[in-house]
Amino acid sequence: MPIITLPYEYLETLVGTDRETILARIPMFGADIERIEEDHADVEFFANRPDLYSTEGVARALRGFLDIETGLPSYEVAPSGIEFSVDPGLAAIRPYLGSAVIRNVRLDEDSIVSLMGLQEALHWAVGRGRKKVAIGIHDLARITPPFRYFAADPATAFVPLDFDREMTLDGILADHPKGRDYAHIVQAYPRYPLIVDAHDQVLSFPPIINGELTRVTTETTDILLDTTGTDRRAVMTVVNIICTAFAEMGATIESVHVDGEEMPSLAPSERTISVAECRKLLGIDLSAEDLAALLEKMRFGAVPEGADSVHIQIPCYRADIMHDWDVFEDAAIACGYGAIEPALPRTFTVGKEHPVTRVMDLVRTLMVGLGFQEMMPFTLTNERILFANMRRKKDPAVLQLMRPISEEQTVVRTAILPMLAEILQFNVHRELPMRLFAVGDVVQEAATHQHAAAVSMHPDADFSEIFAAADVLCRELGLAYSVAESDDPAFIPGRRGDIQVEGATVGVFGELHPDVLGAFEFDQPVSALELDLRAVLQSPSRRDTP
Amino acid sequence: MEQTKIQTQTLTQTLTQTLTLNEKRLLIALNSLKQTGPGPLAEELATTEEAVIQYAHLCAGKGLAAVDRDVAVAYHLTGEGETYAQNGLPERQLLDSFEERIPMKELQQHPLARIGIGWMRKKGWVTIKGGIVEKAGDAPRGEDEAALQDLSASKKGLQMLIKRGLIAEEESVSHTIRITPEGEAMVAAGLDLAEEVGTLSREQIISGEWKNLKLRRYSVSTLPRRVFPGKIHPYQQLLTEMRRILLNMGFTEIYGDVVQSSFWNFDALFQPQDHPAREMQDTFFIDVRRECPEGWEKVRDMHEQGGGTSSTGWGGAWSRDTAEGCVLRTHTTGLTIKHLHDNPEPPVKAFSIGRAYRREAIDPTHTPEFEQLEGVVMDEGVTFRHLLGFLKEFYRQMGFDDVRFRPGYFPYTEPSVEPEVWVDGLGWVELGGAGVFREEVTVANGLACPVLAWGLGISRLAMLRMNLKDLRLLYRSDVDWVREYPLADAHRAGGR
């Protein structure tokens, strides 16, 4: 989640109180303080509150939370008379455009950096990596309205930001660092989105890069904002967040005429909420007046309507209010989570364990009794460990990860024994005997079931030892089992057995084949067993049912 | 003065009692020899030199004898070295096999060519140009050749030959054993050489013969050989402890599939389909599809327009196709919501402890799979306040008395809360997340009551409680760590 840098002096000026008070209260507002530095604090705000990704936005919220200035912040918007057209040819590519004019801006190097930070955080949180929304901020003095947003020929050329030569749109996707990062968003289309002015000068190639022409500098006083994207609501939210942040700095906002619509309006949206429903959710006693006062602290406009309703105005920059409960959460935050007395309900219920974990616990008890130590290996592994090292054919039921993160972990285990062998390999230098076991999930045909496995490594580890352990496990788990000669290639022929229940093989044990020992770099014999616990969970001979 | 004498006597008596028969016999033999190697003593005691050294060490531990250990290094020629000592080093033999120059191809026919050519070049005896080997200068006898004839001739030569495996180093250890004045005094005082008995036999016990036997005394100051019991993994101890806490609190355990459809893992939880967690980047996708359950339209409507609640929904079009794709569960919440969907009648109190999967590279603080604990309470009239109550009780059971609550954000709960526990030395530590399931979640899954939910990454708790710096130790355990980690600590890590 985005980490926002809050310079103390600027923040103190905007909020109207000292840094100590602010830092003490920020965690209870819903943010994590990452670092406290000499002149600033780095604070992480949540993904659902993009309006807090600027110092101005944070100050606005804190003034309410700290009772310095409550209620709905209102913003004036005057028409700029500027026209912006949208080409219907963009419908399938990137159809929505939001825009505004921001005047009387005073920028220094620091505020340009923080403006870029806001843009990046919005691209991440709302823009889904620029796919859903991308933002362009331009020096209005360099360009001439009306502006045009249209689907352009990929061969069109302009000078992109940070470059000193013209490049074609295709060239930018291939060679410009930003072009390479975001090419995947537009590459599939025959024409690309482009914004130009009355003289066909290029402002921006959304969502990739702006033109060098409209670069914002400390000289800039008037800004043209464009936001483009695939979701109208998100495109307008971003316009609102940026415009109101500038307005908090003292800039004036003017609307733009986009295809017949005057935008932005920066007007609040409205809802009527039920006080009873809020009480029911939070479990605290509140009157309509109490609720309204709490919401005013969170910068809503709130007016009680009778005993059970509050009519609220939601600030235009709040992207997260989808449901009445989102409003109730704000009331709880304003109230302070610490002020809500925890209580336990009186409902009576009886705890009940799951049969699978009960059987796994039985296995643990038995294996520990036999002197084995438990291990908890990963369930993700690879075919080398699972099959090749074990001299086993690849199990066609093995589940492959579509995009593994390393060559070590490409599949989900179908057996646990190979994982134990791998752990033995990490521990070969440890004192012998080493007797290890594990119990847990395996996946075959995308279905999860449970296995138990054990290994014993020492100079006298042999068939008899592991046969005895397998016998204990089967007897104690209540399996009516028999043993047949096995043909599992992981074991030495003549020293391996299949555990069978009602004719079906449910387990195997024996002495690991010397080639398996070699594959895991063991210099000692290892005897091993594996048992499918479905045999236990489904066994008809079991006397008690978990 | 009198006092000191009595003390000394007592001390000698105690010491005599702890001497084994073998130690006494050794002391008597040593008393006549005074100082010797183990050989004569072994002969005298009719035992091996190893046994003598062992007895002598035991006596030395009691201050009655002393053992000096002397290590000498001896060098001898290996089989290969033996051959070269007679015939000369391969490179010398090779050099002597031709006049001024020789074609490489011809030289390679020589049986020692494979070893010799390299060494001739290394020693600068020849140059090789255009396939011709030509002598360079007069190839003086090297220090290695001197050492090969006489091992003491050159230290440097010796080392060179050791590196080539022509000379082997062998350490020989010799022991000198001597008696101390205390030992002499003890022998002078007289030692009882009656036969001592170790383990009692069945006959000795039932016949009563044991009464006439001298039973060997064992030292309590020497620690026994360390043995390691079979043991449940310390991390599993912690998981079991947490399971016990939740069962005690009246929760029903859920256990289920590692593979989940996107529908249960994300959509049923109102996670928007364009959420970053649903990208290949963060989640393990698998090539498996599962049909959406009956009533999936309610989930679609919730995403698209709020499904008749006060919600706006996410807008846009919800894709059934996307919901049918499968993942390795990114949390156990998919199991939980399915359990509630299948058991919609209140009250339901359920929990699960299971592995969750995230597409993260393995490093000391990240593993692509980790245990997650999760609990839900669904009942009429439960509120956010009750959620805080459950959290407080749960953490108290875990041994954290100070708990505070801060606002949090999770996509499927509203309100959301981040519980923090006070840990001495660390301060407030965030431990898990919680909230009331959004109405978009409950209504879409046919649930009429509020659902309180909380989750906790247990590996994080394990690091905190077991003082681990590296998460990987939990899954690729060092066997010695498991052997040495006391069970009581594992239980303490799990709660009160």
XYZ file of N, CA, C and O in Angstrom, chain A residues 186-308:
492
model
N -1.873 -1.180 -24.461
C -2.426 -0.698 -25.738
C -1.972 -1.481 -26.960
O -2.586 -1.395 -28.027
N -0.889 -2.248 -26.794
C -0.236 -2.910 -27.920
C -1.164 -3.681 -28.861
O -0.943 -3.713 -30.066
N -2.214 -4.290 -28.280
C -3.058 -5.171 -29.080
C -3.947 -4.408 -30.069
O -4.543 -5.010 -30.952
N -4.050 -3.077 -29.911
C -4.982 -2.315 -30.743
C -4.297 -1.756 -31.993
O -3.105 -1.449 -31.965
N -5.082 -1.589 -33.076
C -4.486 -1.051 -34.320
C -4.163 0.438 -34.206
O -3.287 0.944 -34.896
N -4.894 1.173 -33.348
C -4.627 2.594 -33.154
C -4.480 2.862 -31.655
O -5.011 2.129 -30.844
N -3.730 3.916 -31.329
C -3.428 4.196 -29.928
C -4.075 5.511 -29.481
O -4.214 6.450 -30.270
N -4.417 5.614 -28.185
C -5.001 6.866 -27.675
C -3.957 7.996 -27.727
O -2.772 7.762 -27.468
N -4.441 9.210 -28.093
C -3.520 10.347 -28.153
C -4.308 11.615 -27.824
O -5.482 11.718 -28.156
N -3.654 12.572 -27.140
C -4.295 13.857 -26.848
C -3.483 14.964 -27.513
O -2.261 15.044 -27.304
N -4.166 15.793 -28.313
C -3.462 16.881 -29.003
C -4.220 18.189 -28.776
O -5.379 18.184 -28.364
N -3.547 19.320 -29.070
C -4.225 20.616 -28.939
C -4.699 21.102 -30.304
O -4.673 20.352 -31.294
N -5.140 22.344 -30.356
C -5.713 22.891 -31.578
C -4.723 22.860 -32.739
O -5.107 22.798 -33.910
N -3.400 22.918 -32.427
C -2.382 22.897 -33.497
C -1.777 21.521 -33.678
O -0.655 21.387 -34.185
N -2.493 20.492 -33.196
C -2.020 19.105 -33.291
C -0.709 18.852 -32.554
O 0.031 17.913 -32.854
N -0.395 19.718 -31.576
C 0.760 19.432 -30.730
C 0.336 18.352 -29.731
O -0.754 18.430 -29.152
N 1.224 17.362 -29.503
C 0.853 16.231 -28.644
C 1.070 16.574 -27.164
O 2.145 16.976 -26.753
N -0.030 16.432 -26.372
C 0.067 16.608 -24.915
C 0.476 15.300 -24.261
O 1.280 15.271 -23.345
N -0.153 14.228 -24.775
C 0.001 12.966 -24.048
C -0.342 11.777 -24.926
O -1.184 11.880 -25.820
N 0.336 10.679 -24.664
C 0.042 9.384 -25.271
C -0.389 8.483 -24.110
O 0.395 7.757 -23.531
N -1.714 8.608 -23.732
C -2.145 7.863 -22.554
C -2.252 6.359 -22.860
O -2.604 6.032 -23.991
N -2.007 5.464 -21.981
C -1.565 5.701 -20.592
C -0.040 5.617 -20.451
O 0.452 5.335 -19.369
N 0.678 5.935 -21.546
C 2.112 5.644 -21.552
C 2.952 6.813 -21.031
O 3.649 6.704 -20.036
N 2.858 7.965 -21.750
C 3.799 9.048 -21.435
C 3.237 10.374 -21.932
O 2.527 10.421 -22.928
N 3.590 11.462 -21.225
C 3.244 12.803 -21.678
C 4.269 13.292 -22.690
O 5.353 12.713 -22.811
N 3.915 14.401 -23.349
C 4.894 15.041 -24.222
C 5.836 15.912 -23.389
O 5.462 16.414 -22.326
N 7.042 16.100 -23.884
C 8.010 16.975 -23.215
C 7.476 18.415 -23.211
O 7.718 19.187 -22.282
N 6.693 18.734 -24.240
C 6.149 20.087 -24.435
C 5.439 20.639 -23.202
O 5.623 21.801 -22.840
N 4.639 19.812 -22.547
C 3.785 20.331 -21.475
C 4.334 20.020 -20.090
O 3.598 20.015 -19.107
N 5.638 19.762 -20.006
C 6.254 19.429 -18.720
C 5.925 20.496 -17.663
O 6.019 21.695 -17.920
N 5.517 20.055 -16.482
C 5.196 20.968 -15.383
C 6.485 21.342 -14.649
O 7.285 20.475 -14.301
N 6.703 22.675 -14.489
C 7.917 23.152 -13.821
C 7.524 24.116 -12.708
O 6.334 24.375 -12.484
N 8.520 24.664 -12.037
C 8.237 25.634 -10.967
C 7.646 26.924 -11.554
O 7.096 27.742 -10.823
N 7.750 27.108 -12.889
C 7.175 28.293 -13.556
C 5.685 28.120 -13.836
O 4.995 29.088 -14.127
N 5.225 26.859 -13.772
C 3.843 26.581 -14.170
C 2.847 27.225 -13.197
O 2.991 27.102 -11.984
N 1.832 27.917 -13.740
C 0.796 28.499 -12.881
C -0.579 27.925 -13.204
O -1.459 27.908 -12.351
N -0.759 27.445 -14.430
C -2.058 26.905 -14.828
C -1.876 25.503 -15.389
O -0.971 25.252 -16.193
N -2.757 24.612 -14.939
C -2.599 23.201 -15.288
C -3.827 22.701 -16.016
O -4.956 23.045 -15.670
N -3.598 21.861 -17.042
C -4.683 21.088 -17.629
C -4.510 19.649 -17.153
O -3.428 19.068 -17.281
N -5.567 19.096 -16.577
C -5.529 17.714 -16.088
C -6.301 16.829 -17.049
O -7.383 17.194 -17.489
N -5.707 15.687 -17.407
C -6.502 14.688 -18.122
C -6.400 13.366 -17.397
O -5.350 13.029 -16.858
N -7.514 12.668 -17.333
C -7.470 11.283 -16.860
C -8.212 10.462 -17.896
O -9.273 10.865 -18.368
N -7.606 9.332 -18.282
C -8.243 8.484 -19.288
C -8.341 7.094 -18.725
O -7.547 6.714 -17.870
N -9.311 6.333 -19.215
C -9.394 4.971 -18.674
C -10.551 4.170 -19.194
O -11.236 4.568 -20.147
N -10.753 3.049 -18.528
C -11.745 2.078 -18.973
C -12.949 2.035 -18.033
O -13.870 1.265 -18.262
N -12.912 2.797 -16.953
C -14.006 2.776 -15.982
C -14.337 4.226 -15.633
O -13.518 4.957 -15.092
N -15.562 4.616 -15.980
C -15.929 6.015 -15.859
C -15.863 6.502 -14.412
O -15.351 7.587 -14.119
N -16.354 5.658 -13.501
C -16.388 6.077 -12.105
C -14.963 6.324 -11.580
O -14.680 7.321 -10.934
N -14.053 5.418 -11.916
C -12.673 5.551 -11.445
C -11.998 6.775 -12.072
O -11.253 7.507 -11.411
N -12.266 7.021 -13.359
C -11.683 8.174 -14.058
C -12.100 9.477 -13.375
O -11.282 10.375 -13.146
N -13.380 9.571 -12.991
C -13.865 10.806 -12.360
C -13.394 10.929 -10.912
O -13.111 12.020 -10.428
N -13.261 9.781 -10.212
C -12.762 9.820 -8.838
C -11.367 10.435 -8.791
O -11.052 11.268 -7.940
N -10.542 10.035 -9.753
C -9.168 10.534 -9.774
C -9.153 12.047 -10.057
O -8.409 12.804 -9.421
N -10.013 12.505 -10.974
C -10.110 13.952 -11.224
C -10.470 14.673 -9.918
O -9.846 15.673 -9.537
N -11.459 14.124 -9.209
C -11.909 14.764 -7.972
C -10.805 14.816 -6.916
O -10.626 15.823 -6.229
N -10.079 13.700 -6.777
C -9.026 13.643 -5.755
C -7.934 14.668 -6.064
O -7.489 15.414 -5.183
N -7.508 14.745 -7.332
C -6.421 15.667 -7.682
C -6.893 17.123 -7.571
O -6.199 17.975 -6.999
N -8.089 17.407 -8.106
C -8.584 18.791 -8.070
C -8.756 19.289 -6.630
O -8.363 20.407 -6.298
N -9.329 18.437 -5.766
C -9.567 18.915 -4.401
C -8.260 19.059 -3.631
O -8.123 19.936 -2.782
N -7.260 18.223 -3.965
C -5.951 18.386 -3.315
C -5.346 19.731 -3.701
O -4.821 20.460 -2.859
N -5.446 20.100 -4.990
C -4.948 21.411 -5.426
C -5.746 22.540 -4.773
O -5.187 23.571 -4.380
N -7.058 22.350 -4.681
C -7.897 23.383 -4.071
C -7.480 23.608 -2.616
O -7.479 24.733 -2.122
N -7.105 22.509 -1.919
C -6.643 22.637 -0.530
C -5.352 23.458 -0.460
O -5.041 24.059 0.557
N -4.593 23.464 -1.577
C -3.352 24.244 -1.637
C -3.637 25.716 -1.930
O -2.729 26.537 -1.887
N -4.868 26.025 -2.347
C -5.209 27.410 -2.651
C -5.428 27.669 -4.129
O -5.645 28.808 -4.539
N -5.371 26.627 -4.939
C -5.607 26.808 -6.373
C -7.107 26.936 -6.645
O -7.926 26.577 -5.801
N -7.444 27.485 -7.803
C -8.857 27.534 -8.181
C -9.111 26.522 -9.296
O -8.257 26.290 -10.144
N -10.308 25.938 -9.240
C -10.636 24.855 -10.176
C -11.641 25.378 -11.201
O -12.604 26.056 -10.837
N -11.376 25.057 -12.475
C -12.329 25.408 -13.528
C -12.722 24.148 -14.289
O -11.923 23.233 -14.437
N -13.963 24.176 -14.759
C -14.451 22.982 -15.451
C -14.114 23.043 -16.937
O -13.853 24.103 -17.495
N -14.153 21.874 -17.562
C -13.874 21.721 -18.988
C -15.112 21.105 -19.619
O -15.816 20.322 -18.987
N -15.367 21.443 -20.866
C -16.531 20.924 -21.569
C -16.107 19.691 -22.371
O -15.451 19.817 -23.391
N -16.422 18.498 -21.844
C -16.010 17.259 -22.515
C -17.222 16.644 -23.190
O -18.106 16.122 -22.526
N -17.256 16.737 -24.505
C -18.347 16.134 -25.277
C -19.721 16.403 -24.668
O -20.481 15.469 -24.380
N -19.989 17.648 -24.403
C -21.328 18.002 -23.932
C -21.490 17.952 -22.428
O -22.536 18.299 -21.898
N -20.456 17.507 -21.704
C -20.581 17.441 -20.249
C -19.585 18.391 -19.604
O -18.411 18.395 -19.936
N -20.083 19.210 -18.654
C -19.219 20.138 -17.934
C -18.620 19.382 -16.758
O -19.357 18.824 -15.929
N -17.272 19.308 -16.683
C -16.667 18.548 -15.580
C -15.413 19.219 -15.070
O -14.812 19.982 -15.825
N -15.033 19.031 -13.825
C -15.732 18.261 -12.780
C -16.724 19.153 -12.055
O -16.645 20.374 -12.162
N -17.643 18.511 -11.309
C -18.575 19.332 -10.530
C -18.097 19.441 -9.078
O -18.421 20.395 -8.393
N -17.315 18.473 -8.622
C -16.812 18.423 -7.241
C -17.942 18.492 -6.218
O -17.746 18.875 -5.073
N -19.165 18.107 -6.662
C -20.311 18.124 -5.747
C -20.389 16.794 -5.002
O -19.984 15.767 -5.536
N -20.894 16.809 -3.778
C -21.005 15.555 -3.020
C -22.124 14.681 -3.575
O -23.021 15.181 -4.250
N -22.046 13.367 -3.300
C -23.189 12.502 -3.569
C -23.964 12.348 -2.250
O -23.446 12.691 -1.196
N -25.186 11.866 -2.340
C -26.040 11.872 -1.158
C -26.595 10.492 -0.849
O -26.757 9.659 -1.740
N -26.855 10.247 0.429
C -27.443 8.992 0.898
C -28.233 9.296 2.157
O -27.909 10.232 2.869
N -29.236 8.478 2.419
C -29.889 8.560 3.722
C -29.619 7.236 4.429
O -29.866 6.179 3.857
N -29.082 7.341 5.625
C -28.715 6.107 6.328
C -29.564 5.935 7.576
O -30.072 6.910 8.139
N -29.681 4.645 8.002
C -30.522 4.323 9.147
C -29.665 4.236 10.413
O -28.667 3.528 10.446
N -30.077 4.954 11.439
C -29.338 4.939 12.707
C -29.464 3.566 13.367
O -28.501 3.034 13.927
N -30.643 2.940 13.239
C -30.858 1.620 13.848
C -29.904 0.602 13.224
O -29.322 -0.240 13.911
N -29.732 0.707 11.899
C -28.852 -0.251 11.230
C -27.403 -0.068 11.686
O -26.650 -1.021 11.850
N -27.027 1.183 11.902
C -25.674 1.475 12.379
C -25.475 0.896 13.775
O -24.447 0.274 14.059
N -26.454 1.068 14.639
C -26.377 0.516 15.999
C -26.261 -1.003 15.936
O -25.504 -1.612 16.669
N -27.021 -1.600 15.001
C -27.054 -3.050 14.863
C -25.696 -3.585 14.403
O -25.273 -4.665 14.785
N -25.027 -2.811 13.566
C -23.722 -3.261 13.076
C -22.633 -3.068 14.127
O -21.825 -3.951 14.372
N -22.626 -1.878 14.738
C -21.515 -1.555 15.629
C -21.734 -2.040 17.061
O -20.775 -2.258 17.797
N -23.002 -2.186 17.443
C -23.280 -2.631 18.809
C -23.101 -1.536 19.832
O -22.889 -1.815 21.009
N -23.115 -0.270 19.384
C -23.006 0.826 20.350
C -24.258 1.691 20.275
O -24.918 1.753 19.234
N -24.565 2.342 21.385
C -25.777 3.144 21.469
C -25.532 4.519 20.875
O -24.602 5.223 21.288
N -26.318 4.884 19.863
C -26.111 6.159 19.174
C -27.458 6.786 18.855
O -28.371 6.084 18.439
N -27.567 8.112 19.012
C -28.758 8.800 18.513
C -28.438 9.320 17.119
O -27.286 9.291 16.677
N -29.450 9.794 16.421
C -29.231 10.358 15.092
C -28.257 11.527 15.187
O -27.395 11.707 14.319
N -28.373 12.331 16.274
C -27.487 13.480 16.452
C -26.042 13.025 16.672
O -25.115 13.587 16.115
N -25.887 11.969 17.503
C -24.538 11.435 17.749
C -23.903 10.995 16.439
O -22.750 11.310 16.141
N -24.681 10.220 15.657
C -24.154 9.682 14.412
C -23.773 10.815 13.466
O -22.696 10.808 12.860
N -24.634 11.831 13.376
C -24.351 12.957 12.487
C -23.065 13.657 12.918
O -22.215 14.008 12.084
N -22.896 13.838 14.248
C -21.706 14.533 14.732
C -20.439 13.736 14.403
O -19.412 14.289 13.998
N -20.517 12.403 14.579
C -19.356 11.558 14.268
C -19.000 11.655 12.792
O -17.831 11.763 12.410
N -20.031 11.641 11.926
C -19.766 11.669 10.492
C -19.227 13.028 10.054
O -18.421 13.114 9.129
N -19.662 14.081 10.724
C -19.117 15.413 10.405
C -17.617 15.447 10.692
O -16.854 16.091 9.982
N -17.210 14.713 11.733
C -15.774 14.628 12.020
C -15.016 13.941 10.891
O -13.819 14.146 10.733
N -15.714 13.078 10.166
C -15.073 12.369 9.066
C -15.279 13.116 7.741
O -15.090 12.554 6.679
N -15.695 14.390 7.825
C -15.873 15.305 6.693
C -17.064 14.971 5.803
O -17.092 15.350 4.625
N -18.046 14.212 6.328
C -19.311 14.103 5.620
C -20.141 15.325 5.979
O -19.957 15.905 7.046
N -21.085 15.684 5.092
C -22.150 16.559 5.527
C -23.204 15.650 6.142
O -23.519 14.622 5.551
N -23.723 15.965 7.332
C -24.658 15.039 7.969
C -25.734 15.800 8.722
O -25.425 16.627 9.569
N -26.990 15.514 8.394
C -28.115 16.189 9.044
C -29.114 15.130 9.502
O -29.571 14.317 8.688
N -29.447 15.091 10.827
C -30.436 14.115 11.299
C -31.793 14.393 10.662
O -32.171 15.557 10.475
N -32.478 13.307 10.294
C -33.837 13.441 9.775
C -34.721 12.580 10.641
O -34.818 11.371 10.406
N -35.289 13.142 11.670
C -36.083 12.347 12.609
C -35.156 11.539 13.495
O -33.942 11.733 13.504
N -35.739 10.544 14.221
C -34.966 9.806 15.218
C -34.110 8.738 14.577
O -33.083 8.344 15.122
N -34.524 8.209 13.408
C -33.804 7.058 12.882
C -32.992 7.305 11.618
O -32.324 6.409 11.146
